[in-house]
Amino acid sequence: MMSGDGLVVRIRPRAGQVTAAQAHGIAQAAREYGNGVIDLSSRANLQLRGVRAETHGALLKALDALGLLDDDPATEARRNIVVTPFWSKSGVEPALAPALEAGLAASDLALPGKFGFAVDCGPRRVLNATPADIRIERSDRGKLIVRADGAQFGLPIAFEQAAVVALALARWFIASGGISEGRGRMAAHIRKGAVLPAHLAGTELPAAQAAPATTGLVAGGALVAMAFGSMTADSLEKLASAAAELRVTPWRMVFLPGSDLMPTGLGIISQANDPLLRVESCPGAPWCPQARAETRLLARELASHVPLGKTLHVSGCAKGCACARPVALTLVATSQGYDLVCNGTASATPVVHALSADEILSQPARYLGGL
Ligand code: SF4
C-alpha cells in the first residue's frame, strides 16, 4: 500500500509469532529497505513503513529468506487469522492455527478482504473486542467451540474438526449471501436475519471475557507497548534481545513469552499508567496523503492531560484509521483545523469546529474537560 512516506509492507506472522532471529531480520530489513519504522496493526501484523518502490523486490526476498512470505498474495490475504498471544505450547492453538491456515490456503474461498478468524482457546476470551467473523474458542463449560461472530452460541467440536467446521461456516456465509459488492461481515449477516443451518449452530455459550490486557508483567511473560503502536528498528531489536520469541497482539502491544523482566528505553512503554497509552493517533500529515494536519505531536503533547481510564484519539481525517471504536474524545483534522467529537468516532458529528493546535494546547483542560 502506498502512503505519504512510501510503501507500507505488511508482514503477517504465523500465529502472531516471530522468533528473535526473524525479528532481528525484520529490523535490519526495515532499515535497509524502509525508513526504519515498524508499526503494529490491530490485526496483529507488523508493517514496515517508507519502503521504496525500487527496493520492494529486494525486501520481499529478504522476508522470504526469513520464512515470512506466503506462496502468493491471495494466500496471504486469506490467512487473516488472529491468535491469542497467550497460547502455550501445550495448548490447542499451536496445531489449530496451522490447520486453519492450511485449510484456507487449499481452499478457493473468495472472502471479503476484512473477513477474518480468531483463535482464542484460553479459559477466558481475550479477543472478544478484536474484530473477527469466525471464532474458535472455549465455551463457559470449557468445551472447544466454533462460533459465528454475532451468534450467541457456538458449536462444540472435537479438536481435529475445528478448522474444518470453521471453513464450513465460511462457505455457508458465502452461499447464504453474506457478501454484497465484495464486502460483508458475519455479525451483520446474522443481524440481518441469516439463520445458521442446524449442523453449524450450537448451544454452547462462549466463556467469560478476560479483563483488557495492560502493559506489564502478566502470567507467562511481559507485555510491552509503543506509543501509537509504532516502533523503530532499534526498539524491535531490543525486544528481540529480551526473549526468544515475540508475539504481536491486536492491542498494538508485543508479548514476550517466558520473560520476567520488562525491557525499557528506546520508546518502549513498560508501565500501565504511562499517559501515552491514553492517546491513539494515525501517522497523519505528512505521512498519509489523506491527512489534513499533523497528529502525533499534538497527541503526545496532550497525553498527560487525558484522565486515567479515558482515551483521546487524534485523527488525520474522518476515516479514523487508528481507532474504529467510539472514545471519550476525538480530534479530527480538517482543512480548517481540528474538529472535536465527544463520545464518538472520527466520523461522528463534532461539538466544536476548526480549533487550531495552539488553541487546544493553550487550554487543554477546556477541551479535554468533557472527558
Ligand atoms: S485516518 Fe485519515 S489521515 Fe489518518 S491514516 Fe487514515 S486515511 Fe490517513
GROMACS .gro file of C-alpha atoms and ligand atoms in nm:
model
  379
    1MET     CA    1   0.000   0.000   0.000
    2MET     CA    2   0.130   0.348  -0.090
    3SER     CA    3   0.139   0.608   0.188
    4GLY     CA    4   0.287   0.955   0.232
    5ASP     CA    5   0.623   0.812   0.338
    6GLY     CA    6   0.644   0.542   0.071
    7LEU     CA    7   0.513   0.186   0.054
    8VAL     CA    8   0.373   0.020   0.364
    9VAL     CA    9   0.457  -0.351   0.359
   10ARG     CA   10   0.256  -0.585   0.580
   11ILE     CA   11   0.411  -0.886   0.749
   12ARG     CA   12   0.155  -1.132   0.882
   13PRO     CA   13   0.339  -1.353   1.134
   14ARG     CA   14   0.201  -1.705   1.165
   15ALA     CA   15   0.005  -1.734   1.491
   16GLY     CA   16   0.124  -1.378   1.557
   17GLN     CA   17   0.470  -1.501   1.643
   18VAL     CA   18   0.818  -1.425   1.516
   19THR     CA   19   1.137  -1.573   1.653
   20ALA     CA   20   1.407  -1.344   1.786
   21ALA     CA   21   1.613  -1.421   1.474
   22GLN     CA   22   1.321  -1.323   1.247
   23ALA     CA   23   1.268  -1.004   1.449
   24HIS     CA   24   1.635  -0.909   1.407
   25GLY     CA   25   1.599  -0.976   1.033
   26ILE     CA   26   1.284  -0.761   1.012
   27ALA     CA   27   1.461  -0.477   1.193
   28GLN     CA   28   1.752  -0.500   0.952
   29ALA     CA   29   1.516  -0.505   0.652
   30ALA     CA   30   1.322  -0.205   0.788
   31ARG     CA   31   1.646  -0.005   0.798
   32GLU     CA   32   1.776  -0.124   0.464
   33TYR     CA   33   1.462  -0.105   0.253
   34GLY     CA   34   1.233   0.125   0.451
   35ASN     CA   35   1.262   0.423   0.681
   36GLY     CA   36   1.327   0.209   0.990
   37VAL     CA   37   0.975   0.249   1.130
   38ILE     CA   38   0.767  -0.060   1.207
   39ASP     CA   39   0.400  -0.034   1.304
   40LEU     CA   40   0.192  -0.283   1.500
   41SER     CA   41  -0.151  -0.322   1.346
   42SER     CA   42  -0.485  -0.400   1.510
   43ARG     CA   43  -0.482  -0.733   1.319
   44ALA     CA   44  -0.162  -0.840   1.496
   45ASN     CA   45   0.052  -0.768   1.191
   46LEU     CA   46   0.379  -0.579   1.153
   47GLN     CA   47   0.400  -0.304   0.892
   48LEU     CA   48   0.726  -0.174   0.751
   49ARG     CA   49   0.697   0.190   0.650
   50GLY     CA   50   0.876   0.407   0.399
   51VAL     CA   51   0.968   0.125   0.162
   52ARG     CA   52   1.092   0.249  -0.175
   53ALA     CA   53   0.938   0.104  -0.490
   54GLU     CA   54   1.282   0.019  -0.629
   55THR     CA   55   1.375  -0.186  -0.321
   56HIS     CA   56   1.040  -0.359  -0.278
   57GLY     CA   57   1.155  -0.672  -0.464
   58ALA     CA   58   1.472  -0.699  -0.257
   59LEU     CA   59   1.268  -0.659   0.062
   60LEU     CA   60   1.040  -0.946  -0.041
   61LYS     CA   61   1.344  -1.165  -0.100
   62ALA     CA   62   1.476  -1.077   0.246
   63LEU     CA   63   1.140  -1.157   0.406
   64ASP     CA   64   1.120  -1.482   0.211
   65ALA     CA   65   1.463  -1.581   0.341
   66LEU     CA   66   1.327  -1.523   0.692
   67GLY     CA   67   1.033  -1.757   0.621
   68LEU     CA   68   0.779  -1.478   0.641
   69LEU     CA   69   0.621  -1.490   0.294
   70ASP     CA   70   0.328  -1.693   0.167
   71ASP     CA   71   0.329  -1.858  -0.175
   72ASP     CA   72   0.128  -1.576  -0.330
   73PRO     CA   73  -0.061  -1.258  -0.226
   74ALA     CA   74  -0.404  -1.428  -0.240
   75THR     CA   75  -0.296  -1.692   0.011
   76GLU     CA   76  -0.156  -1.425   0.239
   77ALA     CA   77  -0.475  -1.219   0.217
   78ARG     CA   78  -0.693  -1.519   0.301
   79ARG     CA   79  -0.473  -1.604   0.602
   80ASN     CA   80  -0.649  -1.344   0.812
   81ILE     CA   81  -0.624  -1.520   1.146
   82VAL     CA   82  -0.564  -1.360   1.486
   83VAL     CA   83  -0.445  -1.597   1.757
   84THR     CA   84  -0.445  -1.520   2.129
   85PRO     CA   85  -0.089  -1.414   2.215
   86PHE     CA   86  -0.114  -1.609   2.542
   87TRP     CA   87  -0.114  -1.952   2.380
   88SER     CA   88   0.105  -2.215   2.532
   89LYS     CA   89   0.294  -2.492   2.358
   90SER     CA   90   0.077  -2.749   2.537
   91GLY     CA   91  -0.249  -2.582   2.428
   92VAL     CA   92  -0.455  -2.640   2.114
   93GLU     CA   93  -0.351  -2.322   1.929
   94PRO     CA   94  -0.008  -2.438   1.801
   95ALA     CA   95  -0.179  -2.712   1.597
   96LEU     CA   96  -0.513  -2.542   1.535
   97ALA     CA   97  -0.382  -2.223   1.375
   98PRO     CA   98  -0.167  -2.408   1.115
   99ALA     CA   99  -0.460  -2.641   1.037
  100LEU     CA  100  -0.677  -2.339   0.967
  101GLU     CA  101  -0.401  -2.175   0.761
  102ALA     CA  102  -0.357  -2.491   0.555
  103GLY     CA  103  -0.732  -2.522   0.501
  104LEU     CA  104  -0.758  -2.163   0.385
  105ALA     CA  105  -0.456  -2.197   0.157
  106ALA     CA  106  -0.601  -2.508  -0.007
  107SER     CA  107  -0.948  -2.358  -0.044
  108ASP     CA  108  -1.085  -2.136  -0.315
  109LEU     CA  109  -1.291  -1.928  -0.074
  110ALA     CA  110  -1.347  -1.577  -0.210
  111LEU     CA  111  -1.398  -1.398   0.120
  112PRO     CA  112  -1.416  -1.020   0.168
  113GLY     CA  113  -1.083  -0.851   0.249
  114LYS     CA  114  -1.167  -0.789   0.612
  115PHE     CA  115  -1.323  -1.129   0.679
  116GLY     CA  116  -1.117  -1.296   0.949
  117PHE     CA  117  -1.082  -1.572   1.205
  118ALA     CA  118  -0.998  -1.559   1.576
  119VAL     CA  119  -0.838  -1.849   1.761
  120ASP     CA  120  -0.888  -1.775   2.127
  121CYS     CA  121  -0.896  -2.100   2.326
  122GLY     CA  122  -0.786  -1.996   2.674
  123PRO     CA  123  -1.019  -2.038   2.972
  124ARG     CA  124  -1.129  -1.675   2.929
  125ARG     CA  125  -1.164  -1.498   2.595
  126VAL     CA  126  -0.911  -1.223   2.525
  127LEU     CA  127  -1.003  -1.150   2.161
  128ASN     CA  128  -1.370  -1.064   2.216
  129ALA     CA  129  -1.306  -0.700   2.122
  130THR     CA  130  -1.092  -0.792   1.822
  131PRO     CA  131  -1.296  -0.797   1.501
  132ALA     CA  132  -1.334  -1.148   1.359
  133ASP     CA  133  -1.608  -1.330   1.171
  134ILE     CA  134  -1.550  -1.686   1.281
  135ARG     CA  135  -1.424  -1.765   1.627
  136ILE     CA  136  -1.271  -2.082   1.765
  137GLU     CA  137  -1.288  -2.051   2.142
  138ARG     CA  138  -1.393  -2.221   2.466
  139SER     CA  139  -1.744  -2.246   2.595
  140ASP     CA  140  -1.831  -2.150   2.952
  141ARG     CA  141  -1.803  -2.522   3.025
  142GLY     CA  142  -1.454  -2.542   2.878
  143LYS     CA  143  -1.553  -2.716   2.553
  144LEU     CA  144  -1.388  -2.620   2.226
  145ILE     CA  145  -1.646  -2.441   2.009
  146VAL     CA  146  -1.670  -2.276   1.668
  147ARG     CA  147  -1.892  -1.969   1.676
  148ALA     CA  148  -2.011  -1.735   1.404
  149ASP     CA  149  -1.946  -1.379   1.520
  150GLY     CA  150  -2.276  -1.227   1.626
  151ALA     CA  151  -2.425  -1.566   1.719
  152GLN     CA  152  -2.499  -1.616   2.085
  153PHE     CA  153  -2.398  -1.981   2.091
  154GLY     CA  154  -2.115  -2.189   1.950
  155LEU     CA  155  -2.099  -2.543   1.814
  156PRO     CA  156  -1.896  -2.788   2.028
  157ILE     CA  157  -1.643  -2.974   1.817
  158ALA     CA  158  -1.355  -3.217   1.854
  159PHE     CA  159  -1.015  -3.053   1.819
  160GLU     CA  160  -0.947  -3.230   1.486
  161GLN     CA  161  -1.269  -3.090   1.340
  162ALA     CA  162  -1.229  -2.726   1.444
  163ALA     CA  163  -1.061  -2.598   1.127
  164VAL     CA  164  -1.294  -2.799   0.902
  165VAL     CA  165  -1.603  -2.660   1.075
  166ALA     CA  166  -1.465  -2.304   1.067
  167LEU     CA  167  -1.418  -2.336   0.690
  168ALA     CA  168  -1.767  -2.483   0.651
  169LEU     CA  169  -1.901  -2.178   0.830
  170ALA     CA  170  -1.712  -1.951   0.590
  171ARG     CA  171  -1.859  -2.143   0.296
  172TRP     CA  172  -2.209  -2.105   0.441
  173PHE     CA  173  -2.150  -1.730   0.480
  174ILE     CA  174  -2.076  -1.700   0.108
  175ALA     CA  175  -2.353  -1.934  -0.005
  176SER     CA  176  -2.617  -1.766   0.213
  177GLY     CA  177  -2.550  -1.423   0.060
  178GLY     CA  178  -2.323  -1.270   0.322
  179ILE     CA  179  -2.123  -1.082   0.057
  180SER     CA  180  -2.252  -0.780  -0.124
  181GLU     CA  181  -2.034  -0.585  -0.367
  182GLY     CA  182  -1.727  -0.763  -0.232
  183ARG     CA  183  -1.799  -0.671   0.129
  184GLY     CA  184  -1.967  -0.838   0.422
  185ARG     CA  185  -1.920  -0.931   0.787
  186MET     CA  186  -2.064  -1.228   0.969
  187ALA     CA  187  -2.219  -1.037   1.259
  188ALA     CA  188  -2.404  -0.803   1.022
  189HIS     CA  189  -2.523  -1.101   0.816
  190ILE     CA  190  -2.670  -1.267   1.125
  191ARG     CA  191  -2.816  -0.939   1.250
  192LYS     CA  192  -2.999  -0.908   0.917
  193GLY     CA  193  -3.170  -1.242   0.982
  194ALA     CA  194  -2.945  -1.508   0.827
  195VAL     CA  195  -3.008  -1.833   1.014
  196LEU     CA  196  -2.727  -2.082   1.067
  197PRO     CA  197  -2.802  -2.435   0.945
  198ALA     CA  198  -2.856  -2.692   1.219
  199HIS     CA  199  -2.520  -2.864   1.160
  200LEU     CA  200  -2.331  -2.535   1.221
  201ALA     CA  201  -2.543  -2.388   1.501
  202GLY     CA  202  -2.466  -2.484   1.860
  203THR     CA  203  -2.598  -2.436   2.209
  204GLU     CA  204  -2.277  -2.362   2.399
  205LEU     CA  205  -2.231  -2.017   2.549
  206PRO     CA  206  -1.882  -1.873   2.500
  207ALA     CA  207  -1.652  -1.840   2.802
  208ALA     CA  208  -1.637  -1.518   3.003
  209GLN     CA  209  -1.420  -1.234   2.879
  210ALA     CA  210  -1.085  -1.161   3.043
  211ALA     CA  211  -1.005  -0.811   3.166
  212PRO     CA  212  -0.843  -0.597   2.894
  213ALA     CA  213  -0.470  -0.660   2.864
  214THR     CA  214  -0.240  -0.395   3.011
  215THR     CA  215   0.129  -0.330   2.981
  216GLY     CA  216   0.346  -0.504   3.242
  217LEU     CA  217   0.436  -0.847   3.367
  218VAL     CA  218   0.145  -1.086   3.318
  219ALA     CA  219   0.100  -1.460   3.357
  220GLY     CA  220   0.352  -1.626   3.127
  221GLY     CA  221   0.553  -1.324   3.020
  222ALA     CA  222   0.579  -0.949   2.963
  223LEU     CA  223   0.352  -0.720   2.763
  224VAL     CA  224   0.511  -0.407   2.623
  225ALA     CA  225   0.366  -0.126   2.416
  226MET     CA  226   0.493   0.154   2.195
  227ALA     CA  227   0.331   0.496   2.153
  228PHE     CA  228   0.073   0.470   1.872
  229GLY     CA  229   0.187   0.112   1.813
  230SER     CA  230   0.485   0.245   1.621
  231MET     CA  231   0.844   0.141   1.690
  232THR     CA  232   1.187   0.180   1.542
  233ALA     CA  233   1.410  -0.097   1.417
  234ASP     CA  234   1.625  -0.037   1.728
  235SER     CA  235   1.323  -0.093   1.958
  236LEU     CA  236   1.237  -0.416   1.779
  237GLU     CA  237   1.595  -0.539   1.815
  238LYS     CA  238   1.585  -0.456   2.185
  239LEU     CA  239   1.270  -0.668   2.225
  240ALA     CA  240   1.430  -0.945   2.021
  241SER     CA  241   1.724  -0.944   2.262
  242ALA     CA  242   1.491  -0.983   2.559
  243ALA     CA  243   1.306  -1.300   2.454
  244ALA     CA  244   1.342  -1.598   2.223
  245GLU     CA  245   1.001  -1.529   2.068
  246LEU     CA  246   0.787  -1.220   2.017
  247ARG     CA  247   0.412  -1.236   1.977
  248VAL     CA  248   0.235  -0.946   1.810
  249THR     CA  249  -0.101  -0.872   1.970
  250PRO     CA  250  -0.405  -0.698   1.821
  251TRP     CA  251  -0.378  -0.439   2.100
  252ARG     CA  252  -0.068  -0.282   1.945
  253MET     CA  253   0.147  -0.446   2.212
  254VAL     CA  254   0.409  -0.717   2.195
  255PHE     CA  255   0.402  -1.016   2.428
  256LEU     CA  256   0.735  -1.167   2.527
  257PRO     CA  257   0.653  -1.521   2.643
  258GLY     CA  258   0.867  -1.650   2.926
  259SER     CA  259   1.013  -1.309   3.005
  260ASP     CA  260   1.006  -1.199   3.368
  261LEU     CA  261   1.178  -0.865   3.307
  262MET     CA  262   1.027  -0.556   3.145
  263PRO     CA  263   1.253  -0.412   2.874
  264THR     CA  264   1.280  -0.034   2.889
  265GLY     CA  265   1.413   0.255   2.679
  266LEU     CA  266   1.400   0.323   2.304
  267GLY     CA  267   1.033   0.426   2.327
  268ILE     CA  268   0.922   0.100   2.488
  269ILE     CA  269   0.629   0.158   2.724
  270SER     CA  270   0.651  -0.072   3.023
  271GLN     CA  271   0.417   0.096   3.274
  272ALA     CA  272   0.040   0.054   3.251
  273ASN     CA  273  -0.015   0.412   3.372
  274ASP     CA  274   0.200   0.574   3.102
  275PRO     CA  275  -0.004   0.870   2.963
  276LEU     CA  276   0.095   0.773   2.607
  277LEU     CA  277  -0.130   0.469   2.642
  278ARG     CA  278  -0.426   0.705   2.673
  279VAL     CA  279  -0.384   0.851   2.324
  280GLU     CA  280  -0.439   0.696   1.983
  281SER     CA  281  -0.332   0.852   1.658
  282CYS     CA  282  -0.272   0.762   1.295
  283PRO     CA  283   0.051   0.885   1.129
  284GLY     CA  284  -0.131   1.197   1.000
  285ALA     CA  285   0.047   1.460   0.789
  286PRO     CA  286   0.283   1.443   0.615
  287TRP     CA  287   0.286   1.061   0.619
  288CYS     CA  288  -0.067   0.993   0.492
  289PRO     CA  289  -0.180   1.165   0.171
  290GLN     CA  290  -0.535   1.200   0.305
  291ALA     CA  291  -0.431   1.368   0.628
  292ARG     CA  292  -0.539   1.727   0.683
  293ALA     CA  293  -0.290   1.805   0.960
  294GLU     CA  294  -0.019   1.676   1.191
  295THR     CA  295  -0.150   1.433   1.456
  296ARG     CA  296   0.108   1.251   1.668
  297LEU     CA  297   0.295   1.551   1.802
  298LEU     CA  298  -0.035   1.700   1.919
  299ALA     CA  299  -0.141   1.370   2.074
  300ARG     CA  300   0.191   1.340   2.260
  301GLU     CA  301   0.161   1.690   2.397
  302LEU     CA  302  -0.197   1.633   2.513
  303ALA     CA  303  -0.139   1.284   2.659
  304SER     CA  304  -0.062   1.394   3.014
  305HIS     CA  305  -0.391   1.590   3.024
  306VAL     CA  306  -0.604   1.284   2.947
  307PRO     CA  307  -0.757   1.139   3.266
  308LEU     CA  308  -0.673   0.782   3.366
  309GLY     CA  309  -0.913   0.535   3.207
  310LYS     CA  310  -1.008   0.768   2.919
  311THR     CA  311  -0.886   0.781   2.560
  312LEU     CA  312  -0.813   1.071   2.331
  313HIS     CA  313  -0.795   0.992   1.960
  314VAL     CA  314  -0.626   1.240   1.727
  315SER     CA  315  -0.714   1.153   1.368
  316GLY     CA  316  -0.568   1.292   1.047
  317CYS     CA  317  -0.911   1.279   0.880
  318ALA     CA  318  -1.264   1.150   0.941
  319LYS     CA  319  -1.168   0.796   0.837
  320GLY     CA  320  -1.031   0.735   1.186
  321CYS     CA  321  -0.793   0.451   1.093
  322ALA     CA  322  -0.617   0.442   1.432
  323CYS     CA  323  -0.929   0.381   1.636
  324ALA     CA  324  -1.256   0.246   1.496
  325ARG     CA  325  -1.436   0.234   1.831
  326PRO     CA  326  -1.602   0.538   1.990
  327VAL     CA  327  -1.385   0.701   2.256
  328ALA     CA  328  -1.436   0.984   2.506
  329LEU     CA  329  -1.282   1.250   2.287
  330THR     CA  330  -1.162   1.266   1.928
  331LEU     CA  331  -0.984   1.550   1.750
  332VAL     CA  332  -1.032   1.520   1.374
  333ALA     CA  333  -0.808   1.720   1.142
  334THR     CA  334  -0.993   1.911   0.870
  335SER     CA  335  -0.885   2.175   0.621
  336GLN     CA  336  -0.997   2.438   0.876
  337GLY     CA  337  -0.824   2.295   1.184
  338TYR     CA  338  -0.932   2.027   1.434
  339ASP     CA  339  -1.294   1.932   1.500
  340LEU     CA  340  -1.383   1.796   1.840
  341VAL     CA  341  -1.606   1.488   1.882
  342CYS     CA  342  -1.725   1.372   2.226
  343ASN     CA  343  -1.808   1.006   2.291
  344GLY     CA  344  -1.795   0.906   1.927
  345THR     CA  345  -1.575   0.802   1.639
  346ALA     CA  346  -1.381   1.023   1.400
  347SER     CA  347  -1.677   1.027   1.160
  348ALA     CA  348  -1.933   1.135   1.423
  349THR     CA  349  -2.079   1.486   1.440
  350PRO     CA  350  -1.837   1.726   1.610
  351VAL     CA  351  -1.937   1.951   1.901
  352VAL     CA  352  -1.672   2.214   1.821
  353HIS     CA  353  -1.528   2.303   1.480
  354ALA     CA  354  -1.199   2.435   1.346
  355LEU     CA  355  -0.976   2.458   1.654
  356SER     CA  356  -0.610   2.532   1.600
  357ALA     CA  357  -0.343   2.318   1.768
  358ASP     CA  358  -0.228   2.625   1.962
  359GLU     CA  359  -0.579   2.688   2.093
  360ILE     CA  360  -0.608   2.330   2.219
  361LEU     CA  361  -0.259   2.324   2.370
  362SER     CA  362  -0.302   2.656   2.546
  363GLN     CA  363  -0.622   2.541   2.720
  364PRO     CA  364  -0.615   2.161   2.734
  365ALA     CA  365  -0.844   2.146   3.039
  366ARG     CA  366  -1.109   2.340   2.849
  367TYR     CA  367  -1.117   2.097   2.560
  368LEU     CA  368  -1.038   1.777   2.749
  369GLY     CA  369  -1.271   1.878   3.032
  370GLY     CA  370  -1.557   1.699   2.859
  371LEU     CA  371  -1.379   1.365   2.904
  372SF4     S1  372  -0.730   0.847   0.945
  372SF4    FE1  373  -0.709   0.956   0.752
  372SF4     S2  374  -0.515   1.061   0.775
  372SF4    FE2  375  -0.516   0.901   0.927
  372SF4     S3  376  -0.417   0.727   0.829
  372SF4    FE3  377  -0.639   0.706   0.798
  372SF4     S4  378  -0.675   0.798   0.597
  372SF4    FE4  379  -0.476   0.869   0.669
   0.00000   0.00000   0.00000
